[in-house]
Coordinates of C-alpha atoms in Angstrom, one line a residue:
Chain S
X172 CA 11.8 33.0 3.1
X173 CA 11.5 29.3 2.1
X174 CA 14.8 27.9 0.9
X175 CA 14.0 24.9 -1.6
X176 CA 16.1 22.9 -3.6
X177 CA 15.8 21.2 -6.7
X178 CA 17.0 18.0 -8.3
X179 CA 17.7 18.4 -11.9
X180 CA 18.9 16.5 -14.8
X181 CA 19.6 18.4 -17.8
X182 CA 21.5 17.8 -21.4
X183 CA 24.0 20.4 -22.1
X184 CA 24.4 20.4 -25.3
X185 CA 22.3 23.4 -26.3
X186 CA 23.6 25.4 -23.0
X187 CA 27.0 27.2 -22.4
X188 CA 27.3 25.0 -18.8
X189 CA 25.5 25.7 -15.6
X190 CA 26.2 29.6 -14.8
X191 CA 25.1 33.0 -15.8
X192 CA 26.7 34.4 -18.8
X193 CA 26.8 37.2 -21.3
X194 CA 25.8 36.7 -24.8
X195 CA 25.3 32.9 -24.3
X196 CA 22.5 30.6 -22.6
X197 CA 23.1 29.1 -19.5
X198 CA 21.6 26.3 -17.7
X199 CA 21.2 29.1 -14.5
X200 CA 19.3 31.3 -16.6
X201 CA 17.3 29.3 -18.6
X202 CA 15.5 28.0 -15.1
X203 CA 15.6 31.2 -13.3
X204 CA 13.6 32.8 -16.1
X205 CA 11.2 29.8 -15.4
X206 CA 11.2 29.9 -11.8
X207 CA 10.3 33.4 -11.7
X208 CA 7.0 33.4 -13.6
X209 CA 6.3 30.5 -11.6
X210 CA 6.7 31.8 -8.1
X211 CA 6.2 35.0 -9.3
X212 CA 9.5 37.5 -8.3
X213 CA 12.5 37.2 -9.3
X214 CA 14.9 34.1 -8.5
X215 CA 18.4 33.9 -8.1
X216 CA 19.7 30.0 -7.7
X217 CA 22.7 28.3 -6.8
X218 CA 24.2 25.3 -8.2
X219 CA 26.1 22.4 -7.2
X220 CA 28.8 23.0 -9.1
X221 CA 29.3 25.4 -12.6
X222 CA 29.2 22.5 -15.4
X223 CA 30.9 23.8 -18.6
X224 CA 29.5 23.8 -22.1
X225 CA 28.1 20.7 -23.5
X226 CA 28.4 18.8 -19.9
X227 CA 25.4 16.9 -18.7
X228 CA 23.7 16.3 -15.0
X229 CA 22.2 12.9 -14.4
X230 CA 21.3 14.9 -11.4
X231 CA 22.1 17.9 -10.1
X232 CA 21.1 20.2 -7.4
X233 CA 20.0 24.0 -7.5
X234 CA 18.7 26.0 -4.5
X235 CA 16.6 28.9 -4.5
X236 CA 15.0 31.3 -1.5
X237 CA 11.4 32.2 -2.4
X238 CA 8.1 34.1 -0.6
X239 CA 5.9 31.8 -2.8
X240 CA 3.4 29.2 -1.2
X241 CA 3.3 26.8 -3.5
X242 CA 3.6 23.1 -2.3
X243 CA 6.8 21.4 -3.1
X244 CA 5.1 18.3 -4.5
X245 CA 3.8 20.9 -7.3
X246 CA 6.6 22.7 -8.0
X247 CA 8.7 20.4 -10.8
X248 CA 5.1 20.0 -13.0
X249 CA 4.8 23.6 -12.9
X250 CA 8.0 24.4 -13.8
X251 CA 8.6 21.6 -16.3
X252 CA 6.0 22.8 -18.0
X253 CA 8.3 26.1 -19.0
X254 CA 11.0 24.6 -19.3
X255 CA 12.9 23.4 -22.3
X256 CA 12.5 19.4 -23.3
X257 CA 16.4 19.0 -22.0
X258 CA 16.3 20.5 -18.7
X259 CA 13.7 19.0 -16.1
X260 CA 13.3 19.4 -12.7
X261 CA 12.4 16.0 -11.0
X262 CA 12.1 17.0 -7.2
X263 CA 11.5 20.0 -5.3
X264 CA 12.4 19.7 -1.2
X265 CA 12.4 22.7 1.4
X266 CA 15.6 22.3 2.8
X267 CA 17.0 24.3 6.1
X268 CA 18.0 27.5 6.3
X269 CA 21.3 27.7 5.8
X270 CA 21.6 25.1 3.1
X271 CA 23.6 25.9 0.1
X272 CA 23.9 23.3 -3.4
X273 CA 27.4 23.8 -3.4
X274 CA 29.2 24.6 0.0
X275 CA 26.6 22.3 1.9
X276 CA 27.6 19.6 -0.5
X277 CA 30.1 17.0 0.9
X278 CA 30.8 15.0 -1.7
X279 CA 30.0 14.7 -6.0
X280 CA 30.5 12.0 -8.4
X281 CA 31.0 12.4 -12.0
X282 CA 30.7 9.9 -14.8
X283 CA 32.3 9.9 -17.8
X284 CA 31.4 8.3 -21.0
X285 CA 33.4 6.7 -23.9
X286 CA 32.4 4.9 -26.6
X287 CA 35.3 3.1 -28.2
X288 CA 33.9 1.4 -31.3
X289 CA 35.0 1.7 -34.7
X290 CA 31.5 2.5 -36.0
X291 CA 30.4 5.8 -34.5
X292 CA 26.6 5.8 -32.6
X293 CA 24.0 8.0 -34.1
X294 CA 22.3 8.0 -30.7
X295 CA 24.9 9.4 -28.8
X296 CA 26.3 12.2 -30.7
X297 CA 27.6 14.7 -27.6
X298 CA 26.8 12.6 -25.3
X299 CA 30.0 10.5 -25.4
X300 CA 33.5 10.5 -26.2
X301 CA 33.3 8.8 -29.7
X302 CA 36.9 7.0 -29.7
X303 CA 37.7 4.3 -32.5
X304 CA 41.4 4.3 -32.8
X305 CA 42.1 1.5 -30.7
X306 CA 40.4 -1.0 -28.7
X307 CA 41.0 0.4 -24.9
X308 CA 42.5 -1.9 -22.4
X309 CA 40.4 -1.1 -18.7
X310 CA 42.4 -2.6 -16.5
X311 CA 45.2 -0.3 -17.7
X312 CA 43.3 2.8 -17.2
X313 CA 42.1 1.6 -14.3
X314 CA 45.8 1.0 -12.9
X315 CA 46.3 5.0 -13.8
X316 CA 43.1 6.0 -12.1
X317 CA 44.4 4.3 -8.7
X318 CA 46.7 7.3 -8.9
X319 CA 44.2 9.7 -8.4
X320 CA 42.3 8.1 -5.3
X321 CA 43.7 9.7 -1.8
X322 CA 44.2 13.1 -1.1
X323 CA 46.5 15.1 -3.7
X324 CA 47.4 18.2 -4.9
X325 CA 45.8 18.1 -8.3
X326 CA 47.2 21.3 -9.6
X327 CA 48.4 18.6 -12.9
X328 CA 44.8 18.1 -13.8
X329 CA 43.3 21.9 -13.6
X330 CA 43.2 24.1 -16.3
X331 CA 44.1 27.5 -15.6
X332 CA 40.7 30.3 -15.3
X333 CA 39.0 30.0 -12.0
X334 CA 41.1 31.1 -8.7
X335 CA 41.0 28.7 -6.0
X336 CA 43.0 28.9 -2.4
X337 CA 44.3 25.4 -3.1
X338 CA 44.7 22.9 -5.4
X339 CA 44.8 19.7 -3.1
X340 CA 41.5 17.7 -2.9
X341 CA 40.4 14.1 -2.0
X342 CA 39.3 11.4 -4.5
X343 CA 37.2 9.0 -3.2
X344 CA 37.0 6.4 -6.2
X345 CA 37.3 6.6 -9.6
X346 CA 36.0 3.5 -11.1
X347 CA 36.3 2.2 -14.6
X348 CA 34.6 -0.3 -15.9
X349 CA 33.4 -1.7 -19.3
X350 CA 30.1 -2.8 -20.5
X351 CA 30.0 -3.6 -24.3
X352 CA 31.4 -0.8 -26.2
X353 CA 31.1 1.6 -23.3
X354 CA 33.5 2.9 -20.9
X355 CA 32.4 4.1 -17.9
X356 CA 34.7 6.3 -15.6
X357 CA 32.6 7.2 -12.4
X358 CA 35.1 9.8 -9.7
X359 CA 33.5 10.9 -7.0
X360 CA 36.0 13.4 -4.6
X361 CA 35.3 16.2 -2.0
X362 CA 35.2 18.6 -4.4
X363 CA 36.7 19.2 -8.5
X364 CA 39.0 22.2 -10.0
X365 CA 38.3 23.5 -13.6
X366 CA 38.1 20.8 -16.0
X367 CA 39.6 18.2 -13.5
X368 CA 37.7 15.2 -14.3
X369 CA 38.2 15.7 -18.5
X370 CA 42.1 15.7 -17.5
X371 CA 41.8 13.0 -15.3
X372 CA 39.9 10.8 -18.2
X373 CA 42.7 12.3 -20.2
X374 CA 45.2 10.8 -18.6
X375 CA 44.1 7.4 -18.2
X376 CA 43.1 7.0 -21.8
X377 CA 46.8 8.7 -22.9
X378 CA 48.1 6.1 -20.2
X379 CA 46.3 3.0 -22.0
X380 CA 47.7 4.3 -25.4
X381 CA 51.2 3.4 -23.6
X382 CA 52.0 7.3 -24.0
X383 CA 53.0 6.8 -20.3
X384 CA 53.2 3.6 -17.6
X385 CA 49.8 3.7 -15.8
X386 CA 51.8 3.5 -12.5
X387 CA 53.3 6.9 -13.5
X388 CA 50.5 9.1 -13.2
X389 CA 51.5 9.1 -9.3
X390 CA 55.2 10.9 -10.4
X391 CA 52.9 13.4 -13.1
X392 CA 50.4 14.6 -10.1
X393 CA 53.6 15.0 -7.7
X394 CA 54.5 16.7 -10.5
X395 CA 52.3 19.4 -10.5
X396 CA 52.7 20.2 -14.1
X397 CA 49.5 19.9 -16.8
X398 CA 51.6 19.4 -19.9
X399 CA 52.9 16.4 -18.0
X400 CA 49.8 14.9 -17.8
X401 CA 47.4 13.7 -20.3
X402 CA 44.6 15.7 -22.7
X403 CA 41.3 17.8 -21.6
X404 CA 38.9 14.6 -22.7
X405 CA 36.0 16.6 -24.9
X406 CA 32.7 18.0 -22.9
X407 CA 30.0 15.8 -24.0
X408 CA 31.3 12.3 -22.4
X409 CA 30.7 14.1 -18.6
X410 CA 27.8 14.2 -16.4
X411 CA 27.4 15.0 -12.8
X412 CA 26.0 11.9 -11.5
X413 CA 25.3 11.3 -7.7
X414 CA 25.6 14.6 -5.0
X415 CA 25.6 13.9 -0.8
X416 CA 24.1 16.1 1.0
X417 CA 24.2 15.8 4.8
X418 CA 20.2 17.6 5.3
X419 CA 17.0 15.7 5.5
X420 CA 14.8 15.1 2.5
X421 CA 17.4 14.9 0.2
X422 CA 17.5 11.1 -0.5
X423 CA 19.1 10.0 2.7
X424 CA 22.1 12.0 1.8
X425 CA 22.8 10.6 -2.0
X426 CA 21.4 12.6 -4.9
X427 CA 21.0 10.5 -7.9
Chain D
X246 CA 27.3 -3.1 -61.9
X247 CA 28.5 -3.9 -58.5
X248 CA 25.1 -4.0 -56.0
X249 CA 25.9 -2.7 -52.7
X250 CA 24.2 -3.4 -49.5
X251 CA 24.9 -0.9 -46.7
X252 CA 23.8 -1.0 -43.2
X253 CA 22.9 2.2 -41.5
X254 CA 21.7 3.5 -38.3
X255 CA 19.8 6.7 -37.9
X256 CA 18.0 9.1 -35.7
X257 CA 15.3 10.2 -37.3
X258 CA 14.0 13.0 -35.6
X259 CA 15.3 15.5 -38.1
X260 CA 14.1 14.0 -41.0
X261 CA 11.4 13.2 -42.5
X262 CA 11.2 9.5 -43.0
X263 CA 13.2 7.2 -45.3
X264 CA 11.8 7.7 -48.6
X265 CA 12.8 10.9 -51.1
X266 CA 10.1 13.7 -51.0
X267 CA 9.3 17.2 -52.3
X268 CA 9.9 19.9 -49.6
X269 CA 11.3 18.0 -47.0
X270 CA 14.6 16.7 -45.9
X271 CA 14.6 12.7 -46.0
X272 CA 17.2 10.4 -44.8
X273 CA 17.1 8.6 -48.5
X274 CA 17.8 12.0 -50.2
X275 CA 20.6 12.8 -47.6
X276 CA 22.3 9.5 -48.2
X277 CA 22.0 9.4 -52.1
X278 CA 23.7 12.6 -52.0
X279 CA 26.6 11.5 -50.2
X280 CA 27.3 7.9 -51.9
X281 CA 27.0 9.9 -55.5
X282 CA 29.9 12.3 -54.3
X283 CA 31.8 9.2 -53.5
X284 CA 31.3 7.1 -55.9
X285 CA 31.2 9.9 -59.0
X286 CA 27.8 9.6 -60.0
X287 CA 24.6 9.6 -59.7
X288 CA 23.0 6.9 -57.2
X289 CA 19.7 5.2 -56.1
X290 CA 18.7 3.7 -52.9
X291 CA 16.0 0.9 -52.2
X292 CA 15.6 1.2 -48.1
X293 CA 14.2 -2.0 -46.9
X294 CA 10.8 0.0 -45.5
X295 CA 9.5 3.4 -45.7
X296 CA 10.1 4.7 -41.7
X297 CA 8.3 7.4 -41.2
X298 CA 9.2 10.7 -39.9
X299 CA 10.9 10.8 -36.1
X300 CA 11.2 6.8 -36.8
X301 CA 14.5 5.4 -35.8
X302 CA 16.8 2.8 -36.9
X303 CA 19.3 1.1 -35.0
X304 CA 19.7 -1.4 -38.1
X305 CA 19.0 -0.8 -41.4
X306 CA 19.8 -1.8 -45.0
X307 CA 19.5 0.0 -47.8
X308 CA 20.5 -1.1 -51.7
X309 CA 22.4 0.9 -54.2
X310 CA 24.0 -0.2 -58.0
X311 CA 27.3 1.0 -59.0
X312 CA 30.0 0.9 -61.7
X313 CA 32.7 2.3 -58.9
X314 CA 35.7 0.2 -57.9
X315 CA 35.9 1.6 -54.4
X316 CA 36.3 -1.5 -51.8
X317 CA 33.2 -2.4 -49.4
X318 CA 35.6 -2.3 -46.2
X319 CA 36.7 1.4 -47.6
X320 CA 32.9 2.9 -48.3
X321 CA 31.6 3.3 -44.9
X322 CA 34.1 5.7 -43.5
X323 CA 34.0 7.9 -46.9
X324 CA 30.3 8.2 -46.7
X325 CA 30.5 9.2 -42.6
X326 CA 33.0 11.3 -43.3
X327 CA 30.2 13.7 -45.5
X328 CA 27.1 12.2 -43.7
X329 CA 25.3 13.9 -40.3
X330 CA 26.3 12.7 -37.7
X331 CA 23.1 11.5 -37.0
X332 CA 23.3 9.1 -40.0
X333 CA 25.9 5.9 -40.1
X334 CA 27.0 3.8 -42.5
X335 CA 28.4 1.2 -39.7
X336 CA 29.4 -1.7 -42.8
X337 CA 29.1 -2.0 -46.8
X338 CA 28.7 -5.8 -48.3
X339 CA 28.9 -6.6 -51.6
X340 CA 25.4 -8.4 -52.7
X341 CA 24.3 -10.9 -55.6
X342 CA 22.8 -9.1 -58.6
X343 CA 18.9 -9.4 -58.1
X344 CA 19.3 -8.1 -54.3
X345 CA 16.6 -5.4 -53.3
X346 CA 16.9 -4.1 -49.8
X347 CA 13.1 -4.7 -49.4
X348 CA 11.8 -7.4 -51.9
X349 CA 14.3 -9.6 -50.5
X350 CA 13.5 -8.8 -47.1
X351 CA 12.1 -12.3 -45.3
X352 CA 11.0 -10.9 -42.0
X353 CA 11.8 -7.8 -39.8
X354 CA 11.5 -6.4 -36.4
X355 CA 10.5 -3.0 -34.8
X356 CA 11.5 -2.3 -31.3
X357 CA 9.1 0.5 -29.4
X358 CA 10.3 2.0 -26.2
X359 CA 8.0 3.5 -23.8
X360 CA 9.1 5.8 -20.9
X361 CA 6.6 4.4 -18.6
X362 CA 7.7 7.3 -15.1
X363 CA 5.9 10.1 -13.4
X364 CA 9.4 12.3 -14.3
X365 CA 10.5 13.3 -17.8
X366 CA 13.6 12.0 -18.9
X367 CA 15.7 15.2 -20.7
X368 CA 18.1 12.7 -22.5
X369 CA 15.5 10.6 -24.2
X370 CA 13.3 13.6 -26.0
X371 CA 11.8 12.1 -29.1
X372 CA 13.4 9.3 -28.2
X373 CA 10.7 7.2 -26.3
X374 CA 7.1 7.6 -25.5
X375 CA 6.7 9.3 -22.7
X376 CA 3.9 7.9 -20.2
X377 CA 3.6 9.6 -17.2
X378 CA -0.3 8.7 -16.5
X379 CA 0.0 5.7 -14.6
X380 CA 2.0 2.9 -13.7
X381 CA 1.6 0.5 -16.9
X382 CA 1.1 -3.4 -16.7
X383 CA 3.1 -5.4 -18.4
X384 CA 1.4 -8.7 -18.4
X385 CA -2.3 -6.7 -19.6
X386 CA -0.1 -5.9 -22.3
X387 CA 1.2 -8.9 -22.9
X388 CA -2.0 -10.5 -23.1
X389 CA -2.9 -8.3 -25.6
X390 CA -0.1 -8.5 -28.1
X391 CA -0.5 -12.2 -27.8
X392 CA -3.8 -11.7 -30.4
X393 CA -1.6 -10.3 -32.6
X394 CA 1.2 -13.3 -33.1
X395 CA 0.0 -15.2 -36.3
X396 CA -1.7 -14.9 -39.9
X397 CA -4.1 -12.0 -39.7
X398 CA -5.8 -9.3 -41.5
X399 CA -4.4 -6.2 -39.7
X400 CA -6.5 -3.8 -41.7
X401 CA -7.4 -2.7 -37.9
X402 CA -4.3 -1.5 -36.9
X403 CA -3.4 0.3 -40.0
X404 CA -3.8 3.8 -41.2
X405 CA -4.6 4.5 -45.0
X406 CA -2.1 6.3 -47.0
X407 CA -1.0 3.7 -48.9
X408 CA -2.2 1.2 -51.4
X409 CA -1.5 -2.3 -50.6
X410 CA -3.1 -5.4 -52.4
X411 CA -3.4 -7.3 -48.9
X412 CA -3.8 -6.7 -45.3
X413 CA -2.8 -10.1 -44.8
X414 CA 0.5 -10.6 -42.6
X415 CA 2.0 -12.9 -40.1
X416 CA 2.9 -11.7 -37.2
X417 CA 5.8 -14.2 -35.8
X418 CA 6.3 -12.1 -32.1
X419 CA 5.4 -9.6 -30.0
X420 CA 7.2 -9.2 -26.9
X421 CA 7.1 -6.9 -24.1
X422 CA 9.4 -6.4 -21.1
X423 CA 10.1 -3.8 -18.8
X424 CA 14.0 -2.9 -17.5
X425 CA 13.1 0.2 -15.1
X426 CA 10.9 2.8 -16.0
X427 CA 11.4 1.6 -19.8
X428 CA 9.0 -0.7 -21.8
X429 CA 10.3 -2.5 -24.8
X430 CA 7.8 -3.6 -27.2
X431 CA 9.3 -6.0 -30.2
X432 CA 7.3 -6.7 -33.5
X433 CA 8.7 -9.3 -36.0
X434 CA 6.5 -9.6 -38.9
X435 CA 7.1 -10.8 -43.0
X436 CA 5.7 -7.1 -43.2
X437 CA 4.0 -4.3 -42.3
X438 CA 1.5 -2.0 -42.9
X439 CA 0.9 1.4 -42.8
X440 CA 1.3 2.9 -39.2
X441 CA 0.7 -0.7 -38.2
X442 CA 3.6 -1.2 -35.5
X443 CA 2.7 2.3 -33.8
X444 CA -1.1 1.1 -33.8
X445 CA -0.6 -1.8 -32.2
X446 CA 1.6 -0.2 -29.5
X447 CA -1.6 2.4 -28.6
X448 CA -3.7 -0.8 -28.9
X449 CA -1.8 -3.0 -26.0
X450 CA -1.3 0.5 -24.1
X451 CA -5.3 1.2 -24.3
X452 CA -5.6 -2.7 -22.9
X453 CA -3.5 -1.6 -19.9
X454 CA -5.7 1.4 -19.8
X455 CA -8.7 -0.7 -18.9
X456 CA -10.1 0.6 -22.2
X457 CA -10.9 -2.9 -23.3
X458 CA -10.0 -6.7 -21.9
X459 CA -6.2 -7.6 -23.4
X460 CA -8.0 -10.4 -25.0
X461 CA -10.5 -8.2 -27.0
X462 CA -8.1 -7.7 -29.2
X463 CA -8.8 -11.0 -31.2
X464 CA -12.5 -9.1 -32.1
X465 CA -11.1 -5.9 -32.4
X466 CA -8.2 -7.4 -35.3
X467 CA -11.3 -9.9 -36.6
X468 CA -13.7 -6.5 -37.3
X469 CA -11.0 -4.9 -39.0
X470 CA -12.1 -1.3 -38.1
X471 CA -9.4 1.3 -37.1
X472 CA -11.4 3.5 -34.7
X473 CA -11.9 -0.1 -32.5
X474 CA -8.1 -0.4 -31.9
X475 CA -5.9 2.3 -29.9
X476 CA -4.5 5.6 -31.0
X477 CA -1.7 5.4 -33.1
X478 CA 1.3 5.7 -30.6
X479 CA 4.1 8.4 -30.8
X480 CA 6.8 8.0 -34.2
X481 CA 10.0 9.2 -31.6
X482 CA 9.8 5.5 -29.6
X483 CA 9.4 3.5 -32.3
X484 CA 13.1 2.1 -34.1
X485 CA 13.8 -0.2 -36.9
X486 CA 15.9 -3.1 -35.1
X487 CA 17.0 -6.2 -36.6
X488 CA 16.3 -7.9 -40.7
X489 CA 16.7 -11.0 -42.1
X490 CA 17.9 -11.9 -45.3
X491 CA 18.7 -15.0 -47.3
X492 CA 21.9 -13.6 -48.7
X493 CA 25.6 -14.3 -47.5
X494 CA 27.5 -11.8 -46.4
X495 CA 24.8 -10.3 -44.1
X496 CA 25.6 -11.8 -41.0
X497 CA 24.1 -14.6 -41.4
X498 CA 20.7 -13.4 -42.5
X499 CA 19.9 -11.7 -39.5
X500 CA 20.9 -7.6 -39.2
X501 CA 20.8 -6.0 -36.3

C-alpha cells in the first residue's frame, strides 16, 4: 500500500475540529468521504494533531494508506474538486512507510491571532480574537511568554478531557509581535496538551491587563494549577501554522 | 434635523448589494433597520454608491437625517451592538445640512484583489478572484490600465442596467501591484459606471491573457463596444476602499 500525505489548510469555522465525531462534522470526515470516491475504497487518515471547533490550519498534515494509482501531482485537483470551498488540499507526497502526521512529527507551531482595536473587523469575524478593551502592551506579554519557552510541566495550561502519560513538554519559542492592530503569538513546542496554546495566549493577555506580573507566570506553571493561570483565549484566533517533519519530500522538513 | 454621516465596513457576500430591494436581503435595508430601533423612528440611508452583490467595503459612508439627540461618539457601538457581524459602523460624524453620502461624493476608489496561485486559498472564498490559469503579468496589465487614466467615454467597460445621462468619467489612477500570489488593482474615479470597475479588471486580465496588446485598450475604450473589452471579472474581489469629501469632520476629506 502507498502511504501519502497531504498538506492541508482548512477554515474551521463550519467544522467541530479535526477528528471524527458523532452527530457533528469534522474536518477528518468531511475529506475522507472525499478521498474515498476519489481513490475509490474506503480511507481512514490521520492528522497532525486533533484541532478543536472553530480552529484553523494554515497548514496541516493528514496521511492516508491507499491501493490507488493515481499520481501524486493529481491528487489535490481531484480532490479539491469535492471538497468544500474552506478545506483544500495543496500537496500530495508518498511518504515512507512507516510515516505517521502525528507521531512522525517533531515539532508544530501555532499562531494565534488578536485583533485589539476598538472598531471590530467585518473581515475577520472567527478568525481572530476581537479584543477592544484596552490597547495591549507586547513587550509585556511577551515578558510572560519567556515563561513558557524551555521544557516544563504544563499541567497549568491543559484543560482537563484527553489522557496523556505526562504533562511536561518543550516550547521552542513563542513569539509575539505586533503589526498594526494585529497581535500575532506564534509557539512552536515538541508537542501541545488540550487547549494549551488558548491558555497560554490566556495568560499573557491576563498578564498585560496587570492581573498578574508577567515574570510570574514562571511561579503559576511551577504551580501546576489552571485556575492560577490565565483564561482559555476563544477558538477562532488559532491556526496550526508550520509542521517538521524529518522524511523527504516534505519541504525540507518545514510544513508551511 | 441632525444629518448623520456613518462610516461602515462590510462583507458583502451575504447580501445583496447596497441598495433596498424586493425579495432580497440588502446591506441598506439591514442597516436602516438597526439605526430606526436606535434612534426611535423610522430612518433613510443615501450609501455613497450602489455595490453590487458579493461587493465589499472596507470604507464606506452612508447618510441618514434625524431628530434624535443620541451623541455621534455613542451611535456606532449601539448600532454594532444589533448589526451582523458582518456589518460595522466603525465611527458616526455629525455633517452640514445639504450633505448626501453620494452627490457630495468628489472622487472614490475601488480596490480588486486577485488570487493570482495554482492552489486555492480556503480563507479567502468570495473574497478574491481566484486565478489559477497562469502566472499573471503585472506590467501587461499595467500597460493596459494606463488607457484607462483620464477623461473618457467608458461606455465600453460598462454593463447596461442603469440609466445614466453620460458615460463620460475621469479616471484619476489605476494601479496594479502584486504582494505574493495577490494582485491589487486600484480605481479612483469622480465616478463610475455600471459594472465598470469589474470590467476593466477582466479587461487588463484578458491583456495579460495575450487576448489583445495592453495598449489596445485606447481602441477598444475609443469604440465604445462592450463585447470588445474583457469579461466582467468576479463581484467577491472587488471592495469599496477609500472617498473623498469636501466636508470637515471626515478625516480630512479622504475615508478609508
Amino acid at each position: 500500500m502507498r502511504n501519502i500525505a497531504l498538506k492541508l489548510m482548512y477554515v474551521g469555522t463550519a467544522y467541530h475540529g479535526w477528528q471524527i465525531q458523532k452527530n457533528a462534522v469534522s474536518v477528518e470526515e468531511t475529506l475522507e468521504k472525499c478521498l474515498s470516491y476519489v481513490v475509490g475504497h474506503p480511507v481512514k487518515c490521520t492528522g497532525a494533531g486533533r484541532t478543536d471547533a472553530g480552529v484553523h490550519a494554515l497548514a496541516y498534515i493528514a496521511n492516508f494508506r491507499t491501493t490507488s494509482t493515481i499520481p501524486c501531482d493529481r491528487l489535490p485537483l481531484a480532490v479539491n474538486t469535492r471538497l468544500p470551498d474552506d478545506i483544500v488540499v495543496t500537496e500530495a507526497v508518498e511518504v515512507s512507510e512507516g510515516f505517521n502526521a502525528i507521531s512522525s512529527c517533531v515539532k508544530k507551531e501555532y499562531t494565534y491571532r488578536i485583533y485589539n482595536s476598538r472598531s471590530r473587523n467585518a473581515f475577520l469575524v472567527d478568525r481572530v480574537w476581537f479584543y477592544p478593551y484596552k490597547e495591549l502592551d507586547v513587550s509585556i506579554m511577551q515578558r510572560a511568554a519567556d515563561c513558557f519557552v524551555g521544557t516544563h510541566d504544563f499541567a497549568a495550561v491543559r484543560s482537563v478531557g484527553t489522557d496523556v502519560k505526562s504533562t511536561v513538554r518543550t516550547v521552542h519559542w513563542f513569539d509575539i509581535t505586533r503589526q498594526g492592530k494585529t497581535i500575532e503569538c506564534k509557539v512552536c513546542a515538541n508537542g501541545f496538551l488540550y487547549n494549551m496554546v488558548r491558555a497560554m495566549v490566556g495568560t499573557v493577555v491576563y498578564a498585560a491587563e496587570g492581573k498578574f506580573p508577567p515574570e510570574s507566570v514562571s511561579d503559576i506553571l511551577e504551580g501546576r494549577c489552571r485556575t492560577d493561570a490565565g483564561p482559555t483565549a476563544p477558538p477562532g484566533g488559532l491556526y496550526m501554522s508550520r509542521l517538521w517533519y524529518d522524511e523527504p519530500g516534505l519541504n525540507k522538513g518545514a510544513v508551511e
